[in-house]
Amino acid sequence: MLGLLNKKVIAIIIVFLLIVVAYNTTFETNKDGVLVLETPATPRYLDPATNYETTGGNIISNVYETLISYNGSSTSEIIPVLVEAIPTVENGLLSPDGINYTFDLKRNVKFHNGDIMDADDVIYSFTRVIRMHQGPSWMVTQVLNESGLIKNDDHSVTFRLYKPYSAFIFVLTHTVCSIVSKDVVEAHGGIEDNSMNEWMNTHMVGTGPFKLKEWAEDRSFISIERFDGYHGTKALLDEVIIKSVSELTTRIINLELGYADAVYVPPTMLDEVRGKDGIVVNEGAMRLAGYFICMNCQRPPFNDVRVRQAATLAFDYEFLMDYIYQGLGQRYVGPWVHGIYGYNDDLDPYEQDVEEAKDLLKEYKAEKGISGDLEVTLYYTMSEISDLVAQLFKSNMDDIGIEVTLQFLSWPSLLEKVKGKDVGTKDEVIGEFEAALLGWLSDYPHPDGMSPIVKWDLRGPGGNNAWYRNDYVSQILNESEVTTNESRKLEIYHEVHEIVAEECPYVWTIQPNTPFVFRKWVKNYVESYNPFMGRYYATVYKDK
Amino acid sequence: MKLRTFIARRLLLLIPVLIGLTMITFTISHIIPADPAQAWAGGDKADQAQVEAIEEEYHLNEPLHVQYYYYMRDLLRYGEMGRSPVSGRDVSEDIKEYFPATFELTLFAMFFVIIIGIPTGIFSAIKRNKVPDHLIRVVSLMGSSMPIFWLGLLLQLVFAQWPALHWGQPILPPSGRIGTFIDPPTHLTGLFTVDSLLTLNAPAFTSSVAHIILPAFTLCFAVLGTIMRVMRSSMLDVMNQEYMKTARAKGLKEKDVIYKHGVKNALIPTTTILGMAFGGLLGGAVLTESIFGWPGMGRYAITSILFLDFPAIMGFTLLMGFVFVLMNLLVDILYAYLDPRIRLG
């Protein structure tokens, strides 16, 4: 039967395969001191001055350190990491005008190559962020330039801002402000204005509890190992391996087999793993992110507040929460999310009220002389959830007389739509869309990190996606950035909150949780998570 | 025409084919109404200066034909395929990393196709209209109609998940290219199985072979059905030829008639299909690579398309075009070798 291949050859092939299978089963697939995580994403860059996405950011926050950071899972309590104290007016390290921030560095903090960190490294780290001018650098350059980087002595630096910015302390917690070794960077390309450093994109020498062990050339995994010379509490794990596996079913199988200790599962698919032996499904922690449908406030029909209010009232938030997000999230009213200082918990989110929505639309149509349905297009990028949300929006708008066409676009194409066409001065540019499904992740957990989405001077992608214009809102938000009067700041945030809630430039859909799915033997997995910094692996361990 | 002349002529013809390919791909990828510079610069939060720097680097503000000129100039003069704004590396570096994985997967898939598809096709022809023939034809139909991703998931369940649940140990690993705790072999060819064999690295060899079995078998199913049917029908054709009857009449054993006289001629059309299948599998391994977490060209291609990574899209397309044309050439040469009646050119 076997034709070209005689029986001997077939027998050899079969015996060979059996040997391979048998030998392969003797290999370790799970080690006690090694945490294996599987996620669909893969980091892009490992240079803190260049990286601007979550996956790389979480690696960076475990290998590099910033001068200050958050205490555990808190997003408001800031603690010193590489410095002795947080600058305040009371301790004299912050000038009363909010311009000068002085930091006394901790002594004997080692980089992974054994060098000791000093003021030169700190100054250099910020210099390269400013001069390289890559993705996340705007957070620093919005208030700081090179002349503001002052070395007082080998263990003390001062940042002199060129304008007061009360959220600067929060900016310093972002990974873009990580401290790198001047000697190491200088030995590998140094600083080139407006350019990336290719070596730093693929190598890491930080002061964190982990050091880079390997980043596979094919980008299939990245591994970090414990740094025994760490200045703080040593990590409990020997190693953390993060593997890129795009297929959900494969990740789940690997988790069940113990090949992976934790995997990413989107909220809509958690039922696939709930109840399985040895697997924990935790609802996870709140994210400092808000998803929304932005309505172009400069283009009909959403340039009329009544239509925006009608869309906001027509949306079925309960269905979204219970069925699409499986209860993993909470309602919110933008532009800020829960957990951000200044969020007004007394402000209730809209509930669905189809009748009121219809009344508002009727009033609008009567005034404009429109008889049929309004027509809009909703643009979105494909993900496991966005398709469902888009369908829900379409269905809800159909109920009140707004006909929605759904259009899936790639991310660059969607950005192009939101950006709009340049037809002259910037005031003549408006986004080329009626509605778009987007979200916003706070770059730092402070109202200033999220207020761009309602500021007219930041209209377009990366800011005010809805092209919402309220000059008073923009004006008082600008005031809040410079004032050091805390009660005035809070007053501004609450006032903006109320105005934006009334004017509805966005349908604030959900502030999602990040669910955690992991094996029972992984300990401290939930507690090690910070909604802003991601997971701090140093406190995670395995106990089989 | 002599073989050397034939090969030289075909290789020369490769040049206008590839140029045409670059023009078409370049045009299509660049006329999509989108601003990749914003996405490349870091997304919606990238500032205008960063976006402009990217536009400057990639000549995105120039007319299309000027952009094409810069691309071809760098390719022909420096051999550079451009820097991928997504990976940050030159596209040729990316391809060097990802292509061997896909090539290795395809080689193993073709190996399965040959050792399963050809013998079963022959057997099916010999046992024409009997039960084995019907069974084989059903299997070949399944192979053509079964979605690859479904087969891949099924194999993962059967060979990894269920054995682990029942016996505490999977038979084969469900994903990846090599075990998590096995160091990849020293990079010589980029093919883990070959490199580990050349460096006598037994753990890497057994682990990489074990890891490739399921994805390679999944991938082979895409063409297995076709090969089985083509082999069957060409065997039937050959078996009815006069020279076959003559061979039988001369008293040769049936086994010798089939395998010495019949199979070689029946292989000719199958060889053509195999050659085209190889090129197709190389470019079409996306689903298999996604399911099995195989870090190959398929995944690279998807990411490039989603981010409008022009240099990567161009690089991937050029490579696949080159491979297709090369496979065509090899098939033609093999054809001439198998059938001396065929004259090249």
Short mmCIF file of C-alpha atoms in Angstrom, two decimals, chain A residues 44-434:
data_model
loop_
_atom_site.label_atom_id
_atom_site.label_comp_id
_atom_site.label_asym_id
_atom_site.label_seq_id
_atom_site.Cartn_x
_atom_site.Cartn_y
_atom_site.Cartn_z
CA ARG A 44 7.63 47.18 19.91
CA TYR A 45 10.46 49.02 21.57
CA LEU A 46 12.28 48.52 24.87
CA ASP A 47 13.69 52.03 25.06
CA PRO A 48 11.72 54.04 27.62
CA ALA A 49 12.33 57.19 25.56
CA THR A 50 10.64 55.59 22.55
CA ASN A 51 8.10 53.06 23.80
CA TYR A 52 4.49 54.24 23.88
CA GLU A 53 2.46 51.06 24.19
CA THR A 54 1.31 48.91 27.07
CA THR A 55 3.11 45.63 26.47
CA GLY A 56 6.54 47.18 26.20
CA GLY A 57 5.67 49.59 28.98
CA ASN A 58 5.02 46.80 31.45
CA ILE A 59 8.42 45.25 30.70
CA ILE A 60 10.10 48.63 31.03
CA SER A 61 8.47 49.32 34.38
CA ASN A 62 10.02 46.12 35.79
CA VAL A 63 13.49 46.61 34.34
CA TYR A 64 13.89 50.37 34.59
CA GLU A 65 12.78 52.66 37.37
CA THR A 66 11.55 56.20 37.59
CA LEU A 67 12.52 58.59 40.34
CA ILE A 68 9.10 58.17 41.96
CA SER A 69 6.24 55.76 41.53
CA TYR A 70 3.02 54.48 43.10
CA ASN A 71 2.54 52.57 46.28
CA GLY A 72 1.23 49.11 45.41
CA SER A 73 -2.07 49.33 43.56
CA SER A 74 -2.69 52.96 44.40
CA THR A 75 -2.86 55.52 41.59
CA SER A 76 -2.71 58.54 43.87
CA GLU A 77 -0.20 57.70 46.60
CA ILE A 78 3.24 58.42 45.23
CA ILE A 79 6.39 57.14 46.93
CA PRO A 80 10.07 57.76 46.31
CA VAL A 81 11.93 55.03 44.41
CA LEU A 82 15.32 56.41 43.34
CA VAL A 83 15.11 59.53 45.46
CA GLU A 84 14.93 60.25 49.16
CA ALA A 85 11.73 62.30 49.19
CA ILE A 86 8.89 63.60 47.04
CA PRO A 87 9.24 67.35 46.45
CA THR A 88 6.63 69.42 48.25
CA VAL A 89 6.43 73.05 49.21
CA GLU A 90 6.48 71.97 52.86
CA ASN A 91 9.78 70.11 52.66
CA GLY A 92 11.27 72.87 50.54
CA LEU A 93 12.00 70.66 47.55
CA LEU A 94 9.26 72.30 45.47
CA SER A 95 9.35 76.06 44.99
CA PRO A 96 6.10 77.88 45.92
CA ASP A 97 5.66 79.01 42.31
CA GLY A 98 5.57 75.35 41.21
CA ILE A 99 8.57 75.76 38.90
CA ASN A 100 11.55 74.10 40.61
CA TYR A 101 11.47 70.43 41.66
CA THR A 102 14.56 69.22 43.52
CA PHE A 103 15.40 65.55 43.98
CA ASP A 104 18.05 64.08 46.27
CA LEU A 105 19.04 60.75 44.82
CA LYS A 106 19.38 57.53 46.76
CA ARG A 107 22.98 56.35 47.11
CA ASN A 108 24.50 53.10 45.85
CA VAL A 109 21.74 52.24 43.44
CA LYS A 110 23.23 49.88 40.88
CA PHE A 111 22.49 49.51 37.24
CA HIS A 112 22.34 45.97 35.93
CA ASN A 113 25.93 46.25 34.68
CA GLY A 114 27.15 47.14 38.19
CA ASP A 115 27.59 50.90 37.62
CA ILE A 116 26.27 53.23 40.32
CA MET A 117 23.51 55.66 39.39
CA ASP A 118 24.22 59.35 39.89
CA ALA A 119 22.95 62.78 38.87
CA ASP A 120 24.64 62.59 35.48
CA ASP A 121 22.50 59.57 34.61
CA VAL A 122 19.33 61.39 35.64
CA ILE A 123 20.15 64.52 33.64
CA TYR A 124 21.17 62.39 30.67
CA SER A 125 17.97 60.33 30.80
CA PHE A 126 15.81 63.43 30.49
CA THR A 127 18.11 65.06 27.96
CA ARG A 128 17.76 62.15 25.60
CA VAL A 129 13.97 62.12 25.97
CA ILE A 130 13.83 65.80 25.01
CA ARG A 131 16.32 65.62 22.16
CA MET A 132 15.22 62.29 20.67
CA HIS A 133 11.64 63.64 20.58
CA GLN A 134 9.93 60.30 20.17
CA GLY A 135 6.31 59.25 20.87
CA PRO A 136 5.95 59.81 24.62
CA SER A 137 8.39 62.72 24.91
CA TRP A 138 5.60 65.33 24.78
CA MET A 139 4.79 64.56 28.42
CA VAL A 140 8.19 65.92 29.40
CA THR A 141 8.63 68.61 26.77
CA GLN A 142 5.25 70.17 27.50
CA VAL A 143 6.88 71.77 30.57
CA LEU A 144 10.59 71.00 30.54
CA ASN A 145 13.46 71.76 28.18
CA GLU A 146 17.17 71.03 28.31
CA SER A 147 18.07 74.25 30.07
CA GLY A 148 15.76 73.22 32.90
CA LEU A 149 17.80 70.11 33.73
CA ILE A 150 20.11 71.21 36.54
CA LYS A 151 22.74 69.13 38.27
CA ASN A 152 23.27 70.43 41.79
CA ASP A 153 25.89 67.87 42.71
CA ASP A 154 26.56 64.17 42.08
CA HIS A 155 23.45 63.20 44.04
CA SER A 156 21.02 66.02 43.51
CA VAL A 157 19.13 67.41 40.51
CA THR A 158 16.59 70.16 39.98
CA PHE A 159 14.01 70.30 37.22
CA ARG A 160 13.13 73.89 36.41
CA LEU A 161 9.89 73.94 34.41
CA TYR A 162 9.38 76.66 31.86
CA LYS A 163 5.81 76.98 33.05
CA PRO A 164 4.10 75.75 36.18
CA TYR A 165 2.40 72.38 35.83
CA SER A 166 0.74 70.89 38.89
CA ALA A 167 0.63 67.38 37.37
CA PHE A 168 4.39 67.23 36.80
CA ILE A 169 4.86 64.84 39.71
CA PHE A 170 2.51 62.41 37.98
CA VAL A 171 4.35 62.80 34.69
CA LEU A 172 7.51 61.65 36.42
CA THR A 173 5.91 58.27 37.13
CA HIS A 174 5.54 57.47 33.43
CA THR A 175 8.10 55.07 31.98
CA VAL A 176 9.33 57.81 29.63
CA CYS A 177 11.01 59.26 32.72
CA SER A 178 12.92 56.06 33.46
CA ILE A 179 16.55 56.45 34.43
CA VAL A 180 19.08 54.97 32.04
CA SER A 181 22.85 54.71 32.30
CA LYS A 182 24.65 57.53 30.53
CA ASP A 183 27.78 55.43 30.00
CA VAL A 184 25.87 52.56 28.49
CA VAL A 185 23.89 54.74 26.08
CA GLU A 186 26.95 56.75 25.08
CA ALA A 187 28.76 53.51 24.29
CA HIS A 188 25.90 52.44 22.03
CA GLY A 189 24.99 55.28 19.74
CA GLY A 190 24.49 58.11 22.21
CA ILE A 191 21.81 60.67 21.48
CA GLU A 192 20.76 61.64 17.99
CA ASP A 193 18.27 64.48 17.69
CA ASN A 194 14.79 63.42 16.52
CA SER A 195 15.90 59.79 16.13
CA MET A 196 15.56 56.51 17.92
CA ASN A 197 18.51 54.66 19.38
CA GLU A 198 18.37 51.24 17.74
CA TRP A 199 20.50 49.56 20.39
CA MET A 200 18.38 50.84 23.23
CA ASN A 201 15.26 49.59 21.42
CA THR A 202 16.48 46.02 21.89
CA HIS A 203 18.69 46.17 24.99
CA MET A 204 18.02 47.22 28.55
CA VAL A 205 20.31 48.28 31.38
CA GLY A 206 18.20 49.65 34.19
CA THR A 207 18.06 49.69 37.97
CA GLY A 208 14.88 47.63 38.38
CA PRO A 209 14.32 44.32 40.18
CA PHE A 210 14.60 42.46 36.86
CA LYS A 211 17.10 42.63 34.04
CA LEU A 212 16.61 41.68 30.43
CA LYS A 213 17.65 38.11 29.75
CA GLU A 214 16.56 37.64 26.17
CA TRP A 215 14.30 39.14 23.56
CA ALA A 216 13.92 36.56 20.81
CA GLU A 217 14.96 37.80 17.40
CA ASP A 218 11.66 36.57 16.00
CA ARG A 219 9.87 38.48 18.79
CA SER A 220 8.08 35.32 19.91
CA PHE A 221 9.02 35.87 23.56
CA ILE A 222 10.84 38.15 25.93
CA SER A 223 12.34 37.06 29.23
CA ILE A 224 13.56 39.03 32.22
CA GLU A 225 15.46 37.55 35.16
CA ARG A 226 15.93 38.61 38.74
CA PHE A 227 18.61 41.20 39.38
CA ASP A 228 20.37 40.15 42.57
CA GLY A 229 22.03 43.54 42.97
CA TYR A 230 18.70 45.35 43.26
CA HIS A 231 18.65 48.17 45.83
CA GLY A 232 15.19 47.27 47.11
CA THR A 233 13.40 44.03 47.98
CA LYS A 234 14.62 41.29 45.66
CA ALA A 235 12.16 39.68 43.32
CA LEU A 236 10.68 36.38 44.42
CA LEU A 237 10.72 34.88 40.94
CA ASP A 238 13.86 33.80 39.11
CA GLU A 239 12.49 34.73 35.72
CA VAL A 240 9.45 36.01 33.86
CA ILE A 241 8.83 34.92 30.28
CA ILE A 242 6.21 36.71 28.20
CA LYS A 243 5.27 34.84 25.05
CA SER A 244 3.37 36.17 22.10
CA VAL A 245 0.52 33.80 21.15
CA SER A 246 -2.15 35.39 19.01
CA GLU A 247 -4.77 32.61 19.10
CA LEU A 248 -7.00 32.61 22.19
CA THR A 249 -7.78 28.88 22.13
CA THR A 250 -4.09 28.07 22.02
CA ARG A 251 -3.45 30.28 25.04
CA ILE A 252 -6.23 28.56 26.96
CA ILE A 253 -4.89 25.12 26.07
CA ASN A 254 -1.41 26.14 27.17
CA LEU A 255 -2.84 27.41 30.45
CA GLU A 256 -4.70 24.16 31.06
CA LEU A 257 -1.60 22.12 30.30
CA GLY A 258 0.51 24.27 32.59
CA TYR A 259 2.72 25.47 29.74
CA ALA A 260 1.61 28.97 30.71
CA ASP A 261 0.97 30.28 34.22
CA ALA A 262 -1.23 33.18 33.16
CA VAL A 263 -2.80 34.24 29.87
CA TYR A 264 -4.79 37.13 28.50
CA VAL A 265 -8.45 36.33 27.90
CA PRO A 266 -10.80 39.07 26.70
CA PRO A 267 -13.91 39.66 28.84
CA THR A 268 -16.25 38.20 26.20
CA MET A 269 -14.48 34.82 26.36
CA LEU A 270 -14.08 34.31 30.11
CA ASP A 271 -16.75 31.62 30.14
CA GLU A 272 -14.25 29.46 28.22
CA VAL A 273 -12.07 29.27 31.32
CA ARG A 274 -14.46 29.74 34.24
CA GLY A 275 -14.85 26.66 36.36
CA LYS A 276 -11.84 24.84 34.91
CA ASP A 277 -9.78 22.89 37.36
CA GLY A 278 -6.77 24.74 38.72
CA ILE A 279 -7.55 28.01 36.97
CA VAL A 280 -8.46 31.27 38.64
CA VAL A 281 -10.61 33.82 36.84
CA ASN A 282 -10.43 37.13 38.63
CA GLU A 283 -12.48 40.09 37.57
CA GLY A 284 -9.31 42.02 37.70
CA ALA A 285 -8.66 45.60 38.44
CA MET A 286 -10.10 48.81 37.15
CA ARG A 287 -8.13 50.31 34.28
CA LEU A 288 -7.44 53.99 33.97
CA ALA A 289 -9.02 53.97 30.58
CA GLY A 290 -12.37 54.91 29.18
CA TYR A 291 -14.03 53.69 26.02
CA PHE A 292 -16.46 55.91 24.18
CA ILE A 293 -18.16 56.70 20.95
CA CYS A 294 -17.05 60.11 19.87
CA MET A 295 -19.48 62.24 17.93
CA ASN A 296 -18.04 64.89 15.65
CA CYS A 297 -19.31 68.10 17.17
CA GLN A 298 -18.41 70.11 14.06
CA ARG A 299 -20.31 68.07 11.53
CA PRO A 300 -24.06 67.42 11.14
CA PRO A 301 -25.99 65.93 12.75
CA PHE A 302 -23.86 65.72 15.89
CA ASN A 303 -22.97 69.40 15.75
CA ASP A 304 -26.32 69.88 17.53
CA VAL A 305 -26.27 69.09 21.24
CA ARG A 306 -29.80 67.66 21.12
CA VAL A 307 -28.74 64.94 18.69
CA ARG A 308 -25.73 64.09 20.85
CA GLN A 309 -27.91 63.96 23.95
CA ALA A 310 -30.39 61.76 22.08
CA ALA A 311 -27.63 59.33 21.09
CA THR A 312 -26.36 59.30 24.68
CA LEU A 313 -29.85 58.56 26.02
CA ALA A 314 -30.61 55.90 23.43
CA PHE A 315 -27.58 53.75 24.13
CA ASP A 316 -28.20 50.51 26.06
CA TYR A 317 -25.50 50.68 28.73
CA GLU A 318 -26.94 47.76 30.67
CA PHE A 319 -26.66 45.41 27.73
CA LEU A 320 -23.11 46.55 27.08
CA MET A 321 -22.10 46.00 30.68
CA ASP A 322 -23.88 42.72 31.30
CA TYR A 323 -23.53 40.90 28.00
CA ILE A 324 -20.60 42.34 26.11
CA TYR A 325 -18.30 43.12 29.01
CA GLN A 326 -19.72 40.41 31.28
CA GLY A 327 -19.93 42.87 34.16
CA LEU A 328 -16.20 43.61 33.98
CA GLY A 329 -16.17 47.34 34.16
CA GLN A 330 -18.11 50.29 35.42
CA ARG A 331 -20.02 53.22 34.09
CA TYR A 332 -18.33 56.58 34.09
CA VAL A 333 -18.81 60.14 32.95
CA GLY A 334 -15.89 61.61 31.10
CA PRO A 335 -13.56 63.21 30.44
CA TRP A 336 -12.13 61.50 33.54
CA VAL A 337 -12.49 57.98 34.87
CA HIS A 338 -12.81 56.56 38.34
CA GLY A 339 -9.51 56.52 40.16
CA ILE A 340 -8.38 59.82 38.71
CA TYR A 341 -8.06 62.60 41.25
CA GLY A 342 -10.92 65.04 40.87
CA TYR A 343 -13.47 62.55 39.53
CA ASN A 344 -16.87 63.67 40.76
CA ASP A 345 -18.55 60.54 42.12
CA ASP A 346 -21.76 62.50 42.68
CA LEU A 347 -22.26 62.87 38.95
CA ASP A 348 -24.53 60.08 37.76
CA PRO A 349 -23.97 58.62 34.32
CA TYR A 350 -26.88 58.73 31.86
CA GLU A 351 -29.30 55.86 31.89
CA GLN A 352 -31.05 54.69 28.77
CA ASP A 353 -34.23 56.66 28.06
CA VAL A 354 -35.43 55.97 24.55
CA GLU A 355 -38.54 58.14 24.80
CA GLU A 356 -36.64 61.22 25.86
CA ALA A 357 -34.11 60.52 23.10
CA LYS A 358 -36.92 60.40 20.53
CA ASP A 359 -38.37 63.65 21.83
CA LEU A 360 -35.04 65.43 21.48
CA LEU A 361 -34.63 64.19 17.94
CA LYS A 362 -38.18 65.17 17.05
CA GLU A 363 -37.48 68.69 18.24
CA TYR A 364 -34.27 68.83 16.22
CA LYS A 365 -35.85 67.48 13.04
CA ALA A 366 -38.82 69.82 13.29
CA GLU A 367 -36.51 72.80 13.57
CA LYS A 368 -34.37 71.68 10.63
CA GLY A 369 -37.28 70.54 8.49
CA ILE A 370 -36.02 66.96 8.28
CA SER A 371 -38.59 64.24 7.78
CA GLY A 372 -36.73 60.93 7.40
CA ASP A 373 -34.03 59.23 9.44
CA LEU A 374 -30.74 60.90 10.09
CA GLU A 375 -27.77 59.11 8.53
CA VAL A 376 -24.37 58.67 10.11
CA THR A 377 -21.38 56.38 9.68
CA LEU A 378 -19.63 54.85 12.67
CA TYR A 379 -15.97 54.02 12.10
CA TYR A 380 -14.15 51.50 14.24
CA THR A 381 -11.17 49.17 14.23
CA MET A 382 -11.63 45.47 14.60
CA SER A 383 -11.21 43.83 17.96
CA GLU A 384 -13.01 41.06 19.80
CA ILE A 385 -15.33 43.59 21.42
CA SER A 386 -15.51 46.65 19.19
CA ASP A 387 -17.56 44.84 16.57
CA LEU A 388 -20.20 44.00 19.21
CA VAL A 389 -20.26 47.55 20.56
CA ALA A 390 -20.64 48.95 17.06
CA GLN A 391 -23.55 46.61 16.38
CA LEU A 392 -25.19 47.65 19.65
CA PHE A 393 -24.85 51.33 18.81
CA LYS A 394 -26.34 50.77 15.38
CA SER A 395 -29.28 48.89 16.83
CA ASN A 396 -29.94 51.51 19.51
CA MET A 397 -29.75 54.40 17.06
CA ASP A 398 -32.12 52.61 14.68
CA ASP A 399 -34.68 52.65 17.48
CA ILE A 400 -34.74 56.44 17.60
CA GLY A 401 -34.46 57.25 13.91
CA ILE A 402 -30.73 57.51 13.28
CA GLU A 403 -29.57 55.16 10.55
CA VAL A 404 -26.01 54.04 11.25
CA THR A 405 -23.68 52.58 8.67
CA LEU A 406 -20.86 50.61 10.24
CA GLN A 407 -17.43 50.88 8.67
CA PHE A 408 -14.47 48.92 9.86
CA LEU A 409 -11.09 50.56 9.19
CA SER A 410 -7.49 49.80 9.92
CA TRP A 411 -5.97 51.93 12.66
CA PRO A 412 -4.05 54.26 10.30
CA SER A 413 -7.21 54.81 8.25
CA LEU A 414 -9.25 55.59 11.33
CA LEU A 415 -6.66 58.11 12.45
CA GLU A 416 -6.88 59.72 9.04
CA LYS A 417 -10.64 60.12 9.44
CA VAL A 418 -10.41 61.66 12.87
CA LYS A 419 -7.56 63.92 11.81
CA GLY A 420 -9.56 65.52 9.04
CA LYS A 421 -8.43 67.31 5.95
CA ASP A 422 -6.27 70.38 6.03
CA VAL A 423 -8.25 72.83 3.94
CA GLY A 424 -6.56 75.98 5.13
CA THR A 425 -6.10 77.28 8.62
CA LYS A 426 -6.46 74.86 11.47
CA ASP A 427 -9.89 76.31 12.27
CA GLU A 428 -11.16 75.12 8.91
CA VAL A 429 -10.16 71.54 9.52
CA ILE A 430 -12.74 69.21 10.89
CA GLY A 431 -12.70 65.48 11.27
CA GLU A 432 -13.97 63.51 8.30
CA PHE A 433 -16.43 61.41 10.23
CA GLU A 434 -19.70 61.58 12.13
#
